[in-house]
Amino acid sequence: MTIQSKRTGMTRRQLLSRSIAAGAAFVVGPNFIAGANAAWAMETTALKPASMATLIQMARDIYPHDHVADEFYALAVKGYDTADAAPDIEAGIAALDAAARGKGHASYLDAGWERDRVDILRNMEDSAFFQRIRGGLVTGLYNQKAVWPLFGYEGESYSQGGYIDRGFGDINWI
């Protein structure tokens, strides 16, 4: 007779695979960044690829949605890859990495646990850099029509008679 125990949480294998995936989320090369486990890539023009990878991770840590792919976060921060924005963004990334080094990590990206990265961000949340990125993400991430179905949003409904007559009570994620 065998006794089966009811396990909760993660198995050791799941923990290891997720920590490895978190540590190698991006492939960074000269003037490009790509998702390590997804079919997307982007070219950088003004920002360093490592800075863009840091911005994408920062975006994911500020507005975390496990069901939203990194490519949507990349599109949300792509607007900062301009000659005008690059100096301020690079300075902000340098400050972010310095704060991470103050917490014992080589850089913000090298802080492998989300909890550690969020702690670093909380210490910087009053900075102009953090507020600029956070504020830009509100529209940069959530105004992407490809993201709307992931949240159950069907788009504007004025042209179709408004929400009261069309799907007012069908949102099941609230």
Short mmCIF file of N, CA and C in Angstrom, two decimals, residues 12-143:
data_model
loop_
_atom_site.label_atom_id
_atom_site.label_comp_id
_atom_site.label_asym_id
_atom_site.label_seq_id
_atom_site.Cartn_x
_atom_site.Cartn_y
_atom_site.Cartn_z
N ARG A 12 11.01 20.90 -7.27
CA ARG A 12 12.40 21.36 -7.42
C ARG A 12 12.71 21.61 -8.90
N ARG A 13 12.22 20.74 -9.75
CA ARG A 13 12.45 20.89 -11.20
C ARG A 13 11.82 22.19 -11.72
N GLN A 14 10.61 22.51 -11.27
CA GLN A 14 9.95 23.74 -11.70
C GLN A 14 10.73 24.96 -11.21
N LEU A 15 11.18 24.92 -9.97
CA LEU A 15 11.95 26.02 -9.42
C LEU A 15 13.22 26.26 -10.22
N LEU A 16 13.95 25.19 -10.52
CA LEU A 16 15.18 25.33 -11.29
C LEU A 16 14.92 25.85 -12.70
N SER A 17 13.90 25.33 -13.35
CA SER A 17 13.64 25.77 -14.73
C SER A 17 13.20 27.23 -14.76
N ARG A 18 12.40 27.65 -13.79
CA ARG A 18 11.96 29.04 -13.77
C ARG A 18 13.09 29.99 -13.41
N SER A 19 13.97 29.58 -12.51
CA SER A 19 15.07 30.47 -12.15
C SER A 19 16.07 30.59 -13.29
N ILE A 20 16.28 29.50 -14.03
CA ILE A 20 17.16 29.58 -15.19
C ILE A 20 16.53 30.46 -16.26
N ALA A 21 15.24 30.33 -16.47
CA ALA A 21 14.54 31.15 -17.46
C ALA A 21 14.58 32.62 -17.07
N ALA A 22 14.44 32.91 -15.79
CA ALA A 22 14.48 34.29 -15.33
C ALA A 22 15.87 34.88 -15.51
N GLY A 23 16.89 34.09 -15.31
CA GLY A 23 18.25 34.58 -15.45
C GLY A 23 18.67 34.79 -16.88
N ALA A 24 18.05 34.11 -17.82
CA ALA A 24 18.42 34.21 -19.23
C ALA A 24 17.22 34.62 -20.06
N ALA A 25 16.57 35.68 -19.66
CA ALA A 25 15.36 36.09 -20.36
C ALA A 25 15.65 36.77 -21.69
N PHE A 26 16.81 37.37 -21.84
CA PHE A 26 17.12 38.12 -23.05
C PHE A 26 18.48 37.72 -23.60
N VAL A 27 18.59 37.75 -24.92
CA VAL A 27 19.86 37.57 -25.59
C VAL A 27 20.23 38.95 -26.12
N VAL A 28 21.39 39.45 -25.71
CA VAL A 28 21.80 40.80 -26.08
C VAL A 28 23.03 40.70 -26.96
N GLY A 29 22.99 41.41 -28.08
CA GLY A 29 24.12 41.44 -29.01
C GLY A 29 24.37 42.87 -29.45
N PRO A 30 25.27 43.04 -30.40
CA PRO A 30 25.53 44.40 -30.87
C PRO A 30 24.31 44.97 -31.58
N ASN A 31 23.72 45.99 -31.01
CA ASN A 31 22.56 46.70 -31.54
C ASN A 31 21.29 45.87 -31.68
N PHE A 32 21.17 44.77 -30.94
CA PHE A 32 19.91 44.04 -30.96
C PHE A 32 19.68 43.36 -29.63
N ILE A 33 18.41 43.05 -29.40
CA ILE A 33 17.99 42.30 -28.22
C ILE A 33 16.91 41.34 -28.68
N ALA A 34 16.93 40.13 -28.15
CA ALA A 34 15.94 39.13 -28.53
C ALA A 34 15.50 38.38 -27.29
N GLY A 35 14.29 37.88 -27.34
CA GLY A 35 13.79 37.03 -26.27
C GLY A 35 14.47 35.68 -26.34
N ALA A 36 14.97 35.19 -25.22
CA ALA A 36 15.70 33.92 -25.21
C ALA A 36 14.79 32.73 -25.49
N ASN A 37 13.53 32.83 -25.15
CA ASN A 37 12.63 31.70 -25.34
C ASN A 37 11.41 32.06 -26.18
N ALA A 38 11.52 33.08 -27.00
CA ALA A 38 10.38 33.50 -27.82
C ALA A 38 10.88 33.95 -29.19
N ALA A 39 9.98 34.04 -30.10
CA ALA A 39 10.34 34.41 -31.47
C ALA A 39 10.15 35.90 -31.68
N TRP A 40 10.92 36.70 -31.01
CA TRP A 40 10.88 38.13 -31.23
C TRP A 40 12.27 38.71 -31.05
N ALA A 41 12.51 39.81 -31.68
CA ALA A 41 13.78 40.52 -31.55
C ALA A 41 13.53 41.98 -31.90
N MET A 42 14.41 42.84 -31.46
CA MET A 42 14.31 44.24 -31.83
C MET A 42 15.71 44.82 -31.96
N GLU A 43 15.82 45.78 -32.82
CA GLU A 43 17.08 46.46 -33.03
C GLU A 43 17.06 47.76 -32.26
N THR A 44 18.18 48.09 -31.64
CA THR A 44 18.28 49.36 -30.94
C THR A 44 19.06 50.33 -31.82
N THR A 45 18.72 51.61 -31.71
CA THR A 45 19.42 52.61 -32.51
C THR A 45 20.21 53.58 -31.64
N ALA A 46 19.65 54.04 -30.55
CA ALA A 46 20.32 55.02 -29.70
C ALA A 46 20.73 54.45 -28.34
N LEU A 47 19.97 53.51 -27.83
CA LEU A 47 20.28 52.90 -26.54
C LEU A 47 21.18 51.69 -26.72
N LYS A 48 21.94 51.39 -25.70
CA LYS A 48 22.71 50.14 -25.69
C LYS A 48 21.73 48.98 -25.57
N PRO A 49 22.01 47.86 -26.22
CA PRO A 49 21.11 46.71 -26.09
C PRO A 49 20.90 46.27 -24.64
N ALA A 50 21.95 46.32 -23.82
CA ALA A 50 21.80 45.95 -22.41
C ALA A 50 20.86 46.92 -21.69
N SER A 51 20.89 48.18 -22.08
CA SER A 51 19.97 49.16 -21.48
C SER A 51 18.54 48.87 -21.87
N MET A 52 18.33 48.48 -23.12
CA MET A 52 16.98 48.13 -23.57
C MET A 52 16.49 46.89 -22.84
N ALA A 53 17.37 45.91 -22.65
CA ALA A 53 16.99 44.70 -21.89
C ALA A 53 16.61 45.07 -20.46
N THR A 54 17.34 46.00 -19.87
CA THR A 54 17.03 46.45 -18.52
C THR A 54 15.69 47.17 -18.49
N LEU A 55 15.41 48.00 -19.50
CA LEU A 55 14.11 48.69 -19.57
C LEU A 55 12.96 47.70 -19.69
N ILE A 56 13.15 46.66 -20.48
CA ILE A 56 12.08 45.67 -20.65
C ILE A 56 11.83 44.95 -19.33
N GLN A 57 12.90 44.57 -18.64
CA GLN A 57 12.73 43.90 -17.35
C GLN A 57 12.11 44.83 -16.33
N MET A 58 12.52 46.09 -16.35
CA MET A 58 11.94 47.08 -15.44
C MET A 58 10.44 47.24 -15.71
N ALA A 59 10.07 47.28 -16.99
CA ALA A 59 8.66 47.40 -17.36
C ALA A 59 7.87 46.21 -16.83
N ARG A 60 8.43 45.02 -16.98
CA ARG A 60 7.75 43.81 -16.50
C ARG A 60 7.64 43.83 -14.98
N ASP A 61 8.62 44.38 -14.29
CA ASP A 61 8.57 44.43 -12.83
C ASP A 61 7.61 45.50 -12.32
N ILE A 62 7.44 46.58 -13.07
CA ILE A 62 6.51 47.64 -12.66
C ILE A 62 5.06 47.20 -12.89
N TYR A 63 4.79 46.63 -14.06
CA TYR A 63 3.46 46.14 -14.39
C TYR A 63 3.56 44.65 -14.72
N PRO A 64 3.62 43.80 -13.71
CA PRO A 64 3.82 42.37 -13.96
C PRO A 64 2.54 41.65 -14.40
N HIS A 65 2.62 41.03 -15.54
CA HIS A 65 1.53 40.21 -16.05
C HIS A 65 2.17 38.96 -16.65
N ASP A 66 2.05 37.85 -15.98
CA ASP A 66 2.68 36.62 -16.46
C ASP A 66 2.15 36.18 -17.82
N HIS A 67 0.93 36.53 -18.14
CA HIS A 67 0.33 36.10 -19.40
C HIS A 67 0.62 37.06 -20.56
N VAL A 68 1.39 38.11 -20.32
CA VAL A 68 1.76 39.06 -21.37
C VAL A 68 3.22 38.79 -21.75
N ALA A 69 3.47 38.56 -23.03
CA ALA A 69 4.81 38.23 -23.52
C ALA A 69 5.74 39.44 -23.46
N ASP A 70 7.04 39.16 -23.39
CA ASP A 70 8.05 40.21 -23.34
C ASP A 70 8.00 41.13 -24.55
N GLU A 71 7.58 40.62 -25.69
CA GLU A 71 7.56 41.45 -26.90
C GLU A 71 6.65 42.66 -26.73
N PHE A 72 5.57 42.55 -25.96
CA PHE A 72 4.68 43.68 -25.73
C PHE A 72 5.33 44.71 -24.81
N TYR A 73 6.10 44.24 -23.84
CA TYR A 73 6.86 45.17 -22.99
C TYR A 73 7.94 45.86 -23.81
N ALA A 74 8.57 45.11 -24.73
CA ALA A 74 9.59 45.69 -25.59
C ALA A 74 9.00 46.81 -26.46
N LEU A 75 7.82 46.56 -27.02
CA LEU A 75 7.16 47.60 -27.81
C LEU A 75 6.81 48.81 -26.96
N ALA A 76 6.45 48.57 -25.71
CA ALA A 76 6.06 49.66 -24.82
C ALA A 76 7.22 50.59 -24.50
N VAL A 77 8.45 50.07 -24.45
CA VAL A 77 9.60 50.92 -24.11
C VAL A 77 10.43 51.31 -25.32
N LYS A 78 10.07 50.82 -26.51
CA LYS A 78 10.83 51.12 -27.72
C LYS A 78 10.89 52.62 -27.99
N GLY A 79 9.90 53.37 -27.58
CA GLY A 79 9.87 54.82 -27.78
C GLY A 79 11.00 55.57 -27.09
N TYR A 80 11.66 54.95 -26.14
CA TYR A 80 12.79 55.59 -25.45
C TYR A 80 14.09 55.42 -26.22
N ASP A 81 14.08 54.66 -27.30
CA ASP A 81 15.27 54.40 -28.10
C ASP A 81 15.43 55.47 -29.17
N THR A 82 15.55 56.72 -28.72
CA THR A 82 15.76 57.85 -29.63
C THR A 82 16.99 58.63 -29.18
N ALA A 83 17.55 59.38 -30.09
CA ALA A 83 18.74 60.17 -29.77
C ALA A 83 18.44 61.20 -28.69
N ASP A 84 17.22 61.75 -28.69
CA ASP A 84 16.86 62.76 -27.67
C ASP A 84 16.70 62.15 -26.29
N ALA A 85 16.10 60.97 -26.21
CA ALA A 85 15.82 60.35 -24.91
C ALA A 85 16.99 59.56 -24.36
N ALA A 86 17.87 59.09 -25.21
CA ALA A 86 18.94 58.16 -24.81
C ALA A 86 19.81 58.65 -23.65
N PRO A 87 20.29 59.90 -23.64
CA PRO A 87 21.15 60.30 -22.52
C PRO A 87 20.47 60.17 -21.16
N ASP A 88 19.22 60.62 -21.07
CA ASP A 88 18.50 60.53 -19.79
C ASP A 88 18.21 59.08 -19.42
N ILE A 89 17.85 58.27 -20.40
CA ILE A 89 17.53 56.87 -20.13
C ILE A 89 18.80 56.12 -19.72
N GLU A 90 19.89 56.35 -20.41
CA GLU A 90 21.16 55.69 -20.05
C GLU A 90 21.60 56.10 -18.64
N ALA A 91 21.41 57.37 -18.29
CA ALA A 91 21.74 57.83 -16.93
C ALA A 91 20.84 57.16 -15.90
N GLY A 92 19.56 57.01 -16.23
CA GLY A 92 18.63 56.34 -15.33
C GLY A 92 18.97 54.87 -15.14
N ILE A 93 19.36 54.21 -16.22
CA ILE A 93 19.76 52.80 -16.15
C ILE A 93 21.03 52.67 -15.31
N ALA A 94 21.95 53.62 -15.47
CA ALA A 94 23.18 53.60 -14.66
C ALA A 94 22.84 53.74 -13.17
N ALA A 95 21.90 54.62 -12.85
CA ALA A 95 21.47 54.79 -11.46
C ALA A 95 20.79 53.52 -10.95
N LEU A 96 19.99 52.90 -11.80
CA LEU A 96 19.31 51.65 -11.44
C LEU A 96 20.34 50.54 -11.17
N ASP A 97 21.34 50.43 -12.02
CA ASP A 97 22.40 49.44 -11.82
C ASP A 97 23.22 49.74 -10.57
N ALA A 98 23.46 51.03 -10.30
CA ALA A 98 24.19 51.40 -9.08
C ALA A 98 23.39 51.02 -7.84
N ALA A 99 22.07 51.23 -7.89
CA ALA A 99 21.22 50.83 -6.76
C ALA A 99 21.25 49.32 -6.58
N ALA A 100 21.30 48.58 -7.69
CA ALA A 100 21.38 47.12 -7.61
C ALA A 100 22.72 46.69 -7.01
N ARG A 101 23.79 47.35 -7.41
CA ARG A 101 25.10 47.02 -6.82
C ARG A 101 25.11 47.31 -5.32
N GLY A 102 24.39 48.36 -4.91
CA GLY A 102 24.27 48.66 -3.49
C GLY A 102 23.55 47.58 -2.71
N LYS A 103 22.75 46.77 -3.41
CA LYS A 103 22.04 45.66 -2.78
C LYS A 103 22.77 44.33 -2.97
N GLY A 104 23.98 44.39 -3.57
CA GLY A 104 24.78 43.17 -3.71
C GLY A 104 24.65 42.44 -5.03
N HIS A 105 24.06 43.08 -6.04
CA HIS A 105 23.90 42.46 -7.35
C HIS A 105 24.85 43.14 -8.34
N ALA A 106 25.26 42.43 -9.37
CA ALA A 106 26.15 43.01 -10.37
C ALA A 106 25.45 44.11 -11.17
N SER A 107 24.16 43.93 -11.43
CA SER A 107 23.35 44.92 -12.13
C SER A 107 21.88 44.63 -11.83
N TYR A 108 21.01 45.48 -12.33
CA TYR A 108 19.58 45.26 -12.12
C TYR A 108 19.15 43.95 -12.76
N LEU A 109 19.62 43.68 -13.96
CA LEU A 109 19.26 42.44 -14.64
C LEU A 109 19.79 41.21 -13.92
N ASP A 110 20.89 41.35 -13.22
CA ASP A 110 21.48 40.21 -12.52
C ASP A 110 20.79 39.90 -11.19
N ALA A 111 19.90 40.77 -10.77
CA ALA A 111 19.09 40.46 -9.57
C ALA A 111 18.05 39.44 -10.02
N GLY A 112 18.29 38.18 -9.75
CA GLY A 112 17.51 37.09 -10.31
C GLY A 112 16.09 36.97 -9.79
N TRP A 113 15.82 37.48 -8.62
CA TRP A 113 14.48 37.34 -8.04
C TRP A 113 13.69 38.62 -8.23
N GLU A 114 12.45 38.47 -8.63
CA GLU A 114 11.58 39.63 -8.82
C GLU A 114 11.48 40.46 -7.55
N ARG A 115 11.42 39.81 -6.43
CA ARG A 115 11.31 40.50 -5.14
C ARG A 115 12.50 41.45 -4.93
N ASP A 116 13.71 41.02 -5.32
CA ASP A 116 14.90 41.87 -5.18
C ASP A 116 14.83 43.07 -6.12
N ARG A 117 14.38 42.83 -7.36
CA ARG A 117 14.28 43.92 -8.32
C ARG A 117 13.22 44.93 -7.90
N VAL A 118 12.09 44.45 -7.39
CA VAL A 118 11.03 45.35 -6.93
C VAL A 118 11.51 46.18 -5.75
N ASP A 119 12.31 45.58 -4.88
CA ASP A 119 12.88 46.32 -3.76
C ASP A 119 13.78 47.46 -4.26
N ILE A 120 14.57 47.18 -5.30
CA ILE A 120 15.43 48.20 -5.90
C ILE A 120 14.56 49.31 -6.49
N LEU A 121 13.50 48.94 -7.18
CA LEU A 121 12.61 49.93 -7.79
C LEU A 121 11.89 50.78 -6.74
N ARG A 122 11.49 50.16 -5.64
CA ARG A 122 10.79 50.91 -4.59
C ARG A 122 11.69 52.01 -4.02
N ASN A 123 12.98 51.75 -3.96
CA ASN A 123 13.91 52.76 -3.46
C ASN A 123 14.13 53.88 -4.46
N MET A 124 13.74 53.66 -5.72
CA MET A 124 13.92 54.68 -6.77
C MET A 124 12.60 55.29 -7.23
N GLU A 125 11.47 54.91 -6.64
CA GLU A 125 10.19 55.30 -7.20
C GLU A 125 9.92 56.80 -7.18
N ASP A 126 10.63 57.57 -6.41
CA ASP A 126 10.44 59.01 -6.42
C ASP A 126 11.31 59.72 -7.45
N SER A 127 12.19 58.98 -8.11
CA SER A 127 13.09 59.59 -9.10
C SER A 127 12.33 59.95 -10.37
N ALA A 128 12.83 60.95 -11.08
CA ALA A 128 12.23 61.37 -12.34
C ALA A 128 12.30 60.24 -13.37
N PHE A 129 13.39 59.48 -13.37
CA PHE A 129 13.56 58.37 -14.30
C PHE A 129 12.47 57.32 -14.09
N PHE A 130 12.27 56.89 -12.85
CA PHE A 130 11.24 55.88 -12.58
C PHE A 130 9.86 56.39 -12.99
N GLN A 131 9.54 57.61 -12.61
CA GLN A 131 8.22 58.17 -12.92
C GLN A 131 8.00 58.30 -14.43
N ARG A 132 9.07 58.62 -15.16
CA ARG A 132 8.96 58.72 -16.62
C ARG A 132 8.64 57.36 -17.23
N ILE A 133 9.35 56.33 -16.80
CA ILE A 133 9.13 54.99 -17.34
C ILE A 133 7.75 54.47 -16.93
N ARG A 134 7.40 54.60 -15.66
CA ARG A 134 6.10 54.12 -15.16
C ARG A 134 4.96 54.81 -15.88
N GLY A 135 5.05 56.12 -16.02
CA GLY A 135 4.01 56.88 -16.69
C GLY A 135 3.88 56.51 -18.17
N GLY A 136 5.00 56.31 -18.84
CA GLY A 136 4.97 55.94 -20.24
C GLY A 136 4.42 54.55 -20.47
N LEU A 137 4.59 53.68 -19.49
CA LEU A 137 4.09 52.31 -19.63
C LEU A 137 2.57 52.24 -19.59
N VAL A 138 1.95 53.16 -18.91
CA VAL A 138 0.49 53.13 -18.81
C VAL A 138 -0.12 53.13 -20.21
N THR A 139 0.36 54.02 -21.05
CA THR A 139 -0.16 54.04 -22.42
C THR A 139 0.63 53.12 -23.34
N GLY A 140 1.94 53.04 -23.15
CA GLY A 140 2.76 52.22 -24.03
C GLY A 140 2.40 50.75 -24.00
N LEU A 141 2.03 50.24 -22.85
CA LEU A 141 1.69 48.82 -22.73
C LEU A 141 0.20 48.58 -22.97
N TYR A 142 -0.64 49.34 -22.30
CA TYR A 142 -2.07 49.04 -22.32
C TYR A 142 -2.81 49.60 -23.54
N ASN A 143 -2.17 50.44 -24.35
CA ASN A 143 -2.81 50.93 -25.57
C ASN A 143 -2.50 50.07 -26.79
#
